[in-house]
Coordinates of C-alpha atoms and ligand atoms in Angstrom, one line a residue:
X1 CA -132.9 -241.2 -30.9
X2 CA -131.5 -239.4 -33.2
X3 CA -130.6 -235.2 -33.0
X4 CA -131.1 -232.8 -36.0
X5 CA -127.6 -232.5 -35.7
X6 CA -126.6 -235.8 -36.0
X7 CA -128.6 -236.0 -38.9
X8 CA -127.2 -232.5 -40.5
X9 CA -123.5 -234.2 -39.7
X10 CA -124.6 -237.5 -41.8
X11 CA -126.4 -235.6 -44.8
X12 CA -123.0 -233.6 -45.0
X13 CA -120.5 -235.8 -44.9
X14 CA -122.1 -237.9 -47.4
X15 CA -122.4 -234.9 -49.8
X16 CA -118.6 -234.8 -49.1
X17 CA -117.9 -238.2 -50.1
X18 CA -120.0 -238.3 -52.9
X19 CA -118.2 -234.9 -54.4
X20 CA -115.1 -236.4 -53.5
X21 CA -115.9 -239.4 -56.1
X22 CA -116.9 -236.6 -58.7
X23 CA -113.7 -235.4 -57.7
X24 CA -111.6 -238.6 -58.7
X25 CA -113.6 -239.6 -61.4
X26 CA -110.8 -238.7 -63.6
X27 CA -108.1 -240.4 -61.9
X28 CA -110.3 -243.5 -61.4
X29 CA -110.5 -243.8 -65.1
X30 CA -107.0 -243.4 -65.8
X31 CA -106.2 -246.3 -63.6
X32 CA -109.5 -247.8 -64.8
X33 CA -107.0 -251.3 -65.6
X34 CA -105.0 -251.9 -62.9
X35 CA -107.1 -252.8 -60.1
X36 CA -103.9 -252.8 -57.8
X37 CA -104.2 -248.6 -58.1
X38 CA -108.0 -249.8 -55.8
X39 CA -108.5 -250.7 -52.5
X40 CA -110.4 -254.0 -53.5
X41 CA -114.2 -254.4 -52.8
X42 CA -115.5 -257.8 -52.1
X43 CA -118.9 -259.5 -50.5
X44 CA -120.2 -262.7 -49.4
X45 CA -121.9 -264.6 -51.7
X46 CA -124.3 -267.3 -52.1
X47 CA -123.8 -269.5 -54.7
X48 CA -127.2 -270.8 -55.3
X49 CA -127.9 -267.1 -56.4
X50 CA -125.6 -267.0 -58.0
X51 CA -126.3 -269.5 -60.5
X52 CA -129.6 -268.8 -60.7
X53 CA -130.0 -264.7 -60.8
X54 CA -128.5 -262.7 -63.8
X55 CA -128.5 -259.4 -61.9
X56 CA -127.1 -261.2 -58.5
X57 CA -124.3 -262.2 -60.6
X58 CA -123.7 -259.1 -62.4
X59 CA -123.5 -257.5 -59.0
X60 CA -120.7 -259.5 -58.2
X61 CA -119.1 -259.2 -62.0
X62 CA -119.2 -255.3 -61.8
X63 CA -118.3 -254.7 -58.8
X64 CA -116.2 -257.2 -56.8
X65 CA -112.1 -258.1 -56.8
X66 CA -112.7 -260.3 -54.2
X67 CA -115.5 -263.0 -52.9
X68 CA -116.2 -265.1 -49.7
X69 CA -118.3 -268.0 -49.5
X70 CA -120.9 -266.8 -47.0
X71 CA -121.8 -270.2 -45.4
X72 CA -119.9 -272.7 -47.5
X73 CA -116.6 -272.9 -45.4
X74 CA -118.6 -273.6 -42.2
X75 CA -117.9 -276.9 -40.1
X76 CA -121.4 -277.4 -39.8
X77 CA -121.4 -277.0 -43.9
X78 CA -117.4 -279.0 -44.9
X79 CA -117.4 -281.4 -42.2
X80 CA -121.1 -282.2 -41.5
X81 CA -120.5 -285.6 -39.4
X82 CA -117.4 -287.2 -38.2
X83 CA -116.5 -289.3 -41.2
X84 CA -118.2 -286.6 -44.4
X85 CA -116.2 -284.2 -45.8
X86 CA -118.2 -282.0 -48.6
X87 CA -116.7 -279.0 -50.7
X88 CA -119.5 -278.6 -52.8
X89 CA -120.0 -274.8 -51.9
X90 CA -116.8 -273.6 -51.5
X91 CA -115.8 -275.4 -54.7
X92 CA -118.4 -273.5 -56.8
X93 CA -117.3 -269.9 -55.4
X94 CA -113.7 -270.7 -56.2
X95 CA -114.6 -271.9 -59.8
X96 CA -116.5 -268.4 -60.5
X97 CA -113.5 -266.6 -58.4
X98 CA -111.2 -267.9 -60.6
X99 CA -113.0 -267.7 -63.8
X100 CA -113.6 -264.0 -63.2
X101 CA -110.1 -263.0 -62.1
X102 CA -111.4 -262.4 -58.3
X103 CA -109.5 -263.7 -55.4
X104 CA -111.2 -265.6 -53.0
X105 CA -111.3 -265.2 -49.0
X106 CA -111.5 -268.5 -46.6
X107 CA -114.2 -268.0 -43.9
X108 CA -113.5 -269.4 -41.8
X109 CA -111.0 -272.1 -40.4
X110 CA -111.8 -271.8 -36.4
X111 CA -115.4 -270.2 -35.2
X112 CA -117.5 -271.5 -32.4
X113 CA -120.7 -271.0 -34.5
X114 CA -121.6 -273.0 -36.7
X115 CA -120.3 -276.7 -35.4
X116 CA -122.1 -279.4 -36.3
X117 CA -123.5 -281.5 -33.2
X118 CA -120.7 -284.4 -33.5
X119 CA -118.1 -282.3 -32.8
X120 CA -119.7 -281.7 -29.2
X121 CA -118.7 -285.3 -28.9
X122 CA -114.8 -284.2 -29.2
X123 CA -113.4 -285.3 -25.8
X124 CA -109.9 -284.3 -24.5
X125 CA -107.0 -282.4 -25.5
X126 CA -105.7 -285.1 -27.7
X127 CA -108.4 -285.9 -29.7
X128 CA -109.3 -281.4 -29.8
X129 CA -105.9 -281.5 -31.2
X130 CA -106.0 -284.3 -33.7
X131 CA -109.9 -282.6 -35.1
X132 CA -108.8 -279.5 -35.3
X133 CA -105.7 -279.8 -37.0
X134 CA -106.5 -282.4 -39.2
X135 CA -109.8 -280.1 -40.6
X136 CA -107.5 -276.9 -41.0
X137 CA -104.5 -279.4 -42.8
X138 CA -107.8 -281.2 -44.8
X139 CA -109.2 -277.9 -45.7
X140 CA -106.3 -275.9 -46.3
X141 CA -104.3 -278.0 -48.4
X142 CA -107.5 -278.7 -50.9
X143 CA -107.5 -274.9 -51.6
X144 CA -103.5 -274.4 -50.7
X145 CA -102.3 -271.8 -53.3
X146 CA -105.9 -270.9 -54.6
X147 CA -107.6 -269.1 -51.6
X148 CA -105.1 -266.6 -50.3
X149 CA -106.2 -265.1 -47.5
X150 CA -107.8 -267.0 -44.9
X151 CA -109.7 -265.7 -41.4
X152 CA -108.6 -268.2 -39.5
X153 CA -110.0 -267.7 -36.2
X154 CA -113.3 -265.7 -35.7
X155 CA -115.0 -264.0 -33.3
X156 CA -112.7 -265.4 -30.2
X157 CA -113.3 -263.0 -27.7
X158 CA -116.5 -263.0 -25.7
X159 CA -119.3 -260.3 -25.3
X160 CA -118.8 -260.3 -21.5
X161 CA -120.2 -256.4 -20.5
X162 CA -119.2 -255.6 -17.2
X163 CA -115.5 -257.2 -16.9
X164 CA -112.6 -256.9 -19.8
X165 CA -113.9 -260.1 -21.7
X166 CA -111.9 -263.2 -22.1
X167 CA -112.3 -265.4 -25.0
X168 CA -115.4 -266.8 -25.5
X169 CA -116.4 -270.4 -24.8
X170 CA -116.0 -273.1 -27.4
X171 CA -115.4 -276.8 -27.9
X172 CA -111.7 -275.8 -28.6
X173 CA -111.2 -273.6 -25.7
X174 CA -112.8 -276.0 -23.3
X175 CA -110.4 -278.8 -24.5
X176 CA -107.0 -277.1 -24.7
X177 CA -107.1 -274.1 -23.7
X178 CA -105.4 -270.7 -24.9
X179 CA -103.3 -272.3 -27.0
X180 CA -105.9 -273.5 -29.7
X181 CA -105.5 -270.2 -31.0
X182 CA -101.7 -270.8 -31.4
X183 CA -102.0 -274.2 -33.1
X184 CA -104.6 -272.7 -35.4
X185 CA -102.5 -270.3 -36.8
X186 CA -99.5 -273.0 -36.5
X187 CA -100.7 -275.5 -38.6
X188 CA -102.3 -273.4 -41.0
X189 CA -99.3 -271.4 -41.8
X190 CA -97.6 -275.1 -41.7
X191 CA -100.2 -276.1 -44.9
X192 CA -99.5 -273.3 -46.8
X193 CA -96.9 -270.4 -45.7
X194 CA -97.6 -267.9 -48.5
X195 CA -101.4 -267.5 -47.1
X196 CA -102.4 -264.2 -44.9
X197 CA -103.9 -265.5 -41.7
X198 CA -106.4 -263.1 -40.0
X199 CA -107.7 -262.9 -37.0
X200 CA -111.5 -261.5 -37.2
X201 CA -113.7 -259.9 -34.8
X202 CA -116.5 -257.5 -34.2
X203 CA -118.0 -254.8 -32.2
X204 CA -114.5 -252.8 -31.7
X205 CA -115.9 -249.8 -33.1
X206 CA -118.7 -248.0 -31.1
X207 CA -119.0 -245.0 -29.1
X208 CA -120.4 -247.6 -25.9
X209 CA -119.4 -249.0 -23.3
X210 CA -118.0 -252.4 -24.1
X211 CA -116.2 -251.4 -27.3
X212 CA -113.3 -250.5 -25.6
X213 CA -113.2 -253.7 -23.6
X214 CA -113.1 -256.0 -26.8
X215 CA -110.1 -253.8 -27.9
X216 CA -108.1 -254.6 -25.0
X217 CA -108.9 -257.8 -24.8
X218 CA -108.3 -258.2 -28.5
X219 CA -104.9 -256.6 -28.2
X220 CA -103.6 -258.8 -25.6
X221 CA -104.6 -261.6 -27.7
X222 CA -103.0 -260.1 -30.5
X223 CA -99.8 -259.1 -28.1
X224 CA -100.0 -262.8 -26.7
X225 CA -99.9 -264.2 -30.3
X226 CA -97.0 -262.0 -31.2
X227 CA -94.7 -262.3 -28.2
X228 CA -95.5 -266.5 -28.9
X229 CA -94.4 -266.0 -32.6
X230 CA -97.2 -267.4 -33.8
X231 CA -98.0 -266.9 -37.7
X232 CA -100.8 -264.4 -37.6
X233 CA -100.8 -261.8 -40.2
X234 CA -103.8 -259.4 -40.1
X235 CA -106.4 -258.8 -37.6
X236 CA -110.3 -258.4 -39.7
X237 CA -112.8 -255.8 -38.6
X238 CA -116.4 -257.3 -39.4
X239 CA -117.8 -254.0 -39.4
X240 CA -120.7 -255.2 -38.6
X241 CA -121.9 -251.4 -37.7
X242 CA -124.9 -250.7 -35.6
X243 CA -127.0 -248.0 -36.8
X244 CA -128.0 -246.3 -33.8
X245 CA -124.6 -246.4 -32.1
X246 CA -121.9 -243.8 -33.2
X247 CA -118.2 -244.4 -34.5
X248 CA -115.7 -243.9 -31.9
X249 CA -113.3 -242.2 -34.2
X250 CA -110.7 -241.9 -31.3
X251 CA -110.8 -245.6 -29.9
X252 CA -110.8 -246.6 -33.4
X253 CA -108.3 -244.3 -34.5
X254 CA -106.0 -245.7 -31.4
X255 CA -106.5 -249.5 -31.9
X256 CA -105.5 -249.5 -35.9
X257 CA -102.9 -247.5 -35.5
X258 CA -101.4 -249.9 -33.0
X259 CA -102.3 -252.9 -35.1
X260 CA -100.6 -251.3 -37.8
X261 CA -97.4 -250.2 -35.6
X262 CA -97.3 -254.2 -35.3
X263 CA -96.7 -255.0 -38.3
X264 CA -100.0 -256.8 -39.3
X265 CA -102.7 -256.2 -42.0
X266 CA -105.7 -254.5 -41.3
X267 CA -108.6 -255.7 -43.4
X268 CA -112.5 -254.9 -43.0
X269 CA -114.8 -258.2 -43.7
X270 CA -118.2 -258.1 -43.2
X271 CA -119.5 -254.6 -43.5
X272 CA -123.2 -253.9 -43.5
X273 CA -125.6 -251.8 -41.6
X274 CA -127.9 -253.2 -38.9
X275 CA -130.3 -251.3 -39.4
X276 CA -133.4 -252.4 -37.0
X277 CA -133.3 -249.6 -34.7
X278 CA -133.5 -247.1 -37.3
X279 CA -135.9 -244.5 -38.5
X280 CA -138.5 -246.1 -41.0
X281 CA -137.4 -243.4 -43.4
X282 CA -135.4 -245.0 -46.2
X283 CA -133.9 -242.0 -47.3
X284 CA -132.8 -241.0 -43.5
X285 CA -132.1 -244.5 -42.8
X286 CA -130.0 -245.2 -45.8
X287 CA -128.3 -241.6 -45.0
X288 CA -127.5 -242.6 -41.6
X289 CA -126.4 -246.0 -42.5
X290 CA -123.6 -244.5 -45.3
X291 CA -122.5 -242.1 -42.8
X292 CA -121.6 -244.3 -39.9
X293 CA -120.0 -246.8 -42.6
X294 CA -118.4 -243.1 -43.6
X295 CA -117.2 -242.2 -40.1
X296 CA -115.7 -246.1 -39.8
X297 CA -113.7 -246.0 -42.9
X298 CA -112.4 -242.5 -42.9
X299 CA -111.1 -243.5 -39.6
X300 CA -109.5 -246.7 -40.8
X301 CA -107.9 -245.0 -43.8
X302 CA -106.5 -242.3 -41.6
X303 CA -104.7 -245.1 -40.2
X304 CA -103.3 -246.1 -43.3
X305 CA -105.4 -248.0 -46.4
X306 CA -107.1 -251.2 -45.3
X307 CA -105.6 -253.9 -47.3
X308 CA -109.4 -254.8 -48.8
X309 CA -113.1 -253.6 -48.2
X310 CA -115.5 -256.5 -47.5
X311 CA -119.1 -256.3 -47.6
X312 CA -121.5 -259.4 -46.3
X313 CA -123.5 -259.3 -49.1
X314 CA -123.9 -257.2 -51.9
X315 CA -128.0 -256.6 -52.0
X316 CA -130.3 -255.9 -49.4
X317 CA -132.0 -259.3 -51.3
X318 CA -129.8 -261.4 -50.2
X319 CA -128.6 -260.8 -46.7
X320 CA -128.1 -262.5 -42.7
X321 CA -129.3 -259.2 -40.8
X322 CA -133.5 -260.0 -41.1
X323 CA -132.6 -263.5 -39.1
X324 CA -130.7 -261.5 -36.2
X325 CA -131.9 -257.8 -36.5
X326 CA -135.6 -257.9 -37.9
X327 CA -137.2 -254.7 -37.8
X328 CA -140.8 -254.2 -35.4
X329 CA -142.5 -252.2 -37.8
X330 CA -142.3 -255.1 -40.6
X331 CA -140.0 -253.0 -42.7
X332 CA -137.0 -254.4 -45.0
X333 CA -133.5 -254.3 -43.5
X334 CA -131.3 -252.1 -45.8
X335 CA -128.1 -252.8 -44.6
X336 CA -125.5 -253.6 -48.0
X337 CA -124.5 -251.3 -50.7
X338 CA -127.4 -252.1 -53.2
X339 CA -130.6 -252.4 -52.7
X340 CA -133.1 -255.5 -53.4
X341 CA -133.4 -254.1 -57.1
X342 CA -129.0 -253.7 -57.5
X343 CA -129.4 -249.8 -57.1
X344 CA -127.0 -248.4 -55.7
X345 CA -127.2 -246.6 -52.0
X346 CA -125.3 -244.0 -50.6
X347 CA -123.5 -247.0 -48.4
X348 CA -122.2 -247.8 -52.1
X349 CA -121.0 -244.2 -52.8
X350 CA -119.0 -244.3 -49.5
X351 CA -117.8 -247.5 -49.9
X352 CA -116.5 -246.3 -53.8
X353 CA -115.1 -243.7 -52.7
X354 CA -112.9 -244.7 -50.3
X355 CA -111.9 -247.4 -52.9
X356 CA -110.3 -244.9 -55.1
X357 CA -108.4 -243.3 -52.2
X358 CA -104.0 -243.5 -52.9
X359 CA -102.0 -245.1 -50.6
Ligands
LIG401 C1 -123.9 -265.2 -40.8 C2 -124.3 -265.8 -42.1 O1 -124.4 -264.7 -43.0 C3 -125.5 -266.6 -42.1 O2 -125.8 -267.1 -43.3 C4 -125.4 -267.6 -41.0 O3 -126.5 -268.4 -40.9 C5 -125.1 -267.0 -39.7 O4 -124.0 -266.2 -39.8 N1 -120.2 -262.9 -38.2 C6 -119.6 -263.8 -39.1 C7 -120.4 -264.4 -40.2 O5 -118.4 -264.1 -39.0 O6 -120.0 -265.7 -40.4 C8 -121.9 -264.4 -39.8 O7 -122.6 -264.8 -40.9 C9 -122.3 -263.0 -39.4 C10 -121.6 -262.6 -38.2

């Protein structure tokens, strides 16, 4: 699956981004202070771990400028039935954000995962309207001011393989239409106008043959959104990368450049490593994971620093990819920055270095 070459390319480049951190050691800590001088690094977190696990939260202490509830700004998790509203979760990560001088991201306002089953109840466009409004105005105005960035809308386009895909089915859709995507970004820029919406998706990034369809159809969404003058402000790359498949540095290159050229952020929010169709090897597989997350960023950056670098999760302990991507042979998934005992991968390295790169 993989060639000697491929390999040889991966082992090299990492060498090259771990001397280029030797490199700017100095500089990084000349501007050890000022965190601005950083691209910042963030991850998901779980709060339960975070109460309860010294070294979880000392992950997230030395390392992290920025945080995201993983689960706790769910429907299924804020607005579990029609009349409950609970902000238990969220309310905790903003307390340590806070605390701890990190800023914290909203995930996520609009997502067709996720929904808890009343909501399937939701009949007609006047009643889509009043839910989905009235969650994002509930929602944003508890947190207006205090959680800056928000990814308002994720994962709206569908995985359709053969066709350029359209967006993918939800309650919202269904109900209105197109245009839920406009009133999302509407009324949340309505609640609180000094907040960077985002638009997040994944899968725009491989050398295959359906990446290039979700960038079209991502950039006529965008375009659409635009040309409407609807409030969006960033578009967020998961980065959900898939071992096996290679970067394709030239679609890649292409799309951020023109999301750039737009005026709008680019940010990357959930990057790990799936890492399930790997070699068992951990030090080839954690090789090959750091250079593909390599070959992703060094092609973002070429476009121009991303305004953050978000990890979902922080320690192969604590992460979503066994429950979707479980490996055959029984192995661990290694897919985030540390591993299950906090040390630090060459994923890390990469990720580190690219942190310290200037604008
Ligand atoms: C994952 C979470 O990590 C899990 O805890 C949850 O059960 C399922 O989803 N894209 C996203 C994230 O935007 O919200 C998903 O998170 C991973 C894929």
């Amino acid at each position: 699956m993989f060639s000697r070459r491929e390999a040889l390319t991966a082992t090299l480049k990492l060498a090259g981004a771990v001397a280029g951190q030797a490199m700017v050691g100095g500089a990084r800590a000349e501007v050890g202070h000022d965190r601005n001088a950083r691209v910042p690094y963030g991850s998901c977190v779980r709060p339960e771990a975070l109460e309860t696990e010294v070294d979880y939260r000392a992950a997230f202490l030395t390392h992290c400028q920025q945080i995201t509830p993983e689960g706790g700004l769910y429907w299924g998790e804020v607005h579990p039935t029609r009349q409950q509203f609970n902000f238990d979760k969220p309310d905790r990560v903003l307390e340590f954000a806070r605390t701890n001088g990190m800023a914290m991201r909203g995930h996520t306002l609009v997502w067709y995962g996720a929904m808890p089953d009343w909501t399937k109840q939701i009949h007609g466009a006047g009643e889509a309207e009043r839910e989905l409004n009235g969650y994002i105005e509930r929602v944003m105005s508890r947190y207006r001011g205090k959680i800056k960035i928000w990814h308002v809308v994720n994962e709206p386009i569908d995985d359709a393989k053969y066709a350029i895909p359209g967006l993918r089915p939800n309650i919202w859709l269904q109900q209105l239409g197109e245009r839920y995507i406009d009133m999302a970004f509407r009324t949340a820029h309505r609640v609180d106008p000094a907040a960077e919406l985002l638009l997040n998706e994944y899968d725009v990034e491989f050398a295959d043959a359906t990446a290039p369809k979700k960038r079209q159809a991502l950039l006529k969404l965008v375009h659409g959104l635009l040309d409407r003058g609807v409030p969006i402000h960033g578009v967020g790359l998961q980065g959900h990368l898939r071992g096996q498949l290679a970067i394709d540095r030239d679609g890649l290159s292409k799309f951020v450049s023109e999301v750039r050229s737009l005026g709008l952020s680019v940010h990357v929010t959930e990057l790990d490593v799936l890492d399930d169709l790997l070699p068992a090897s951990v030090p080839q597989r954690d090789t090959i994971a750091a250079a593909r997350a390599f070959d992703f960023l060094e092609t973002i950056f070429a476009a121009g620093r991303p305004a953050a670098i978000v990890t979902w999760g922080i320690t192969d302990r604590y992460t979503w990819v066994p429950m979707w991507y479980k490996r055959k042979d029984g192995l661990p998934n290694r897919p985030l920055p540390f591993d299950a005992n906090y040390q630090p991968k060459p994923l890390w390295n990469v990720i580190d270095y690219f942190c310290q790169q200037k604008a």
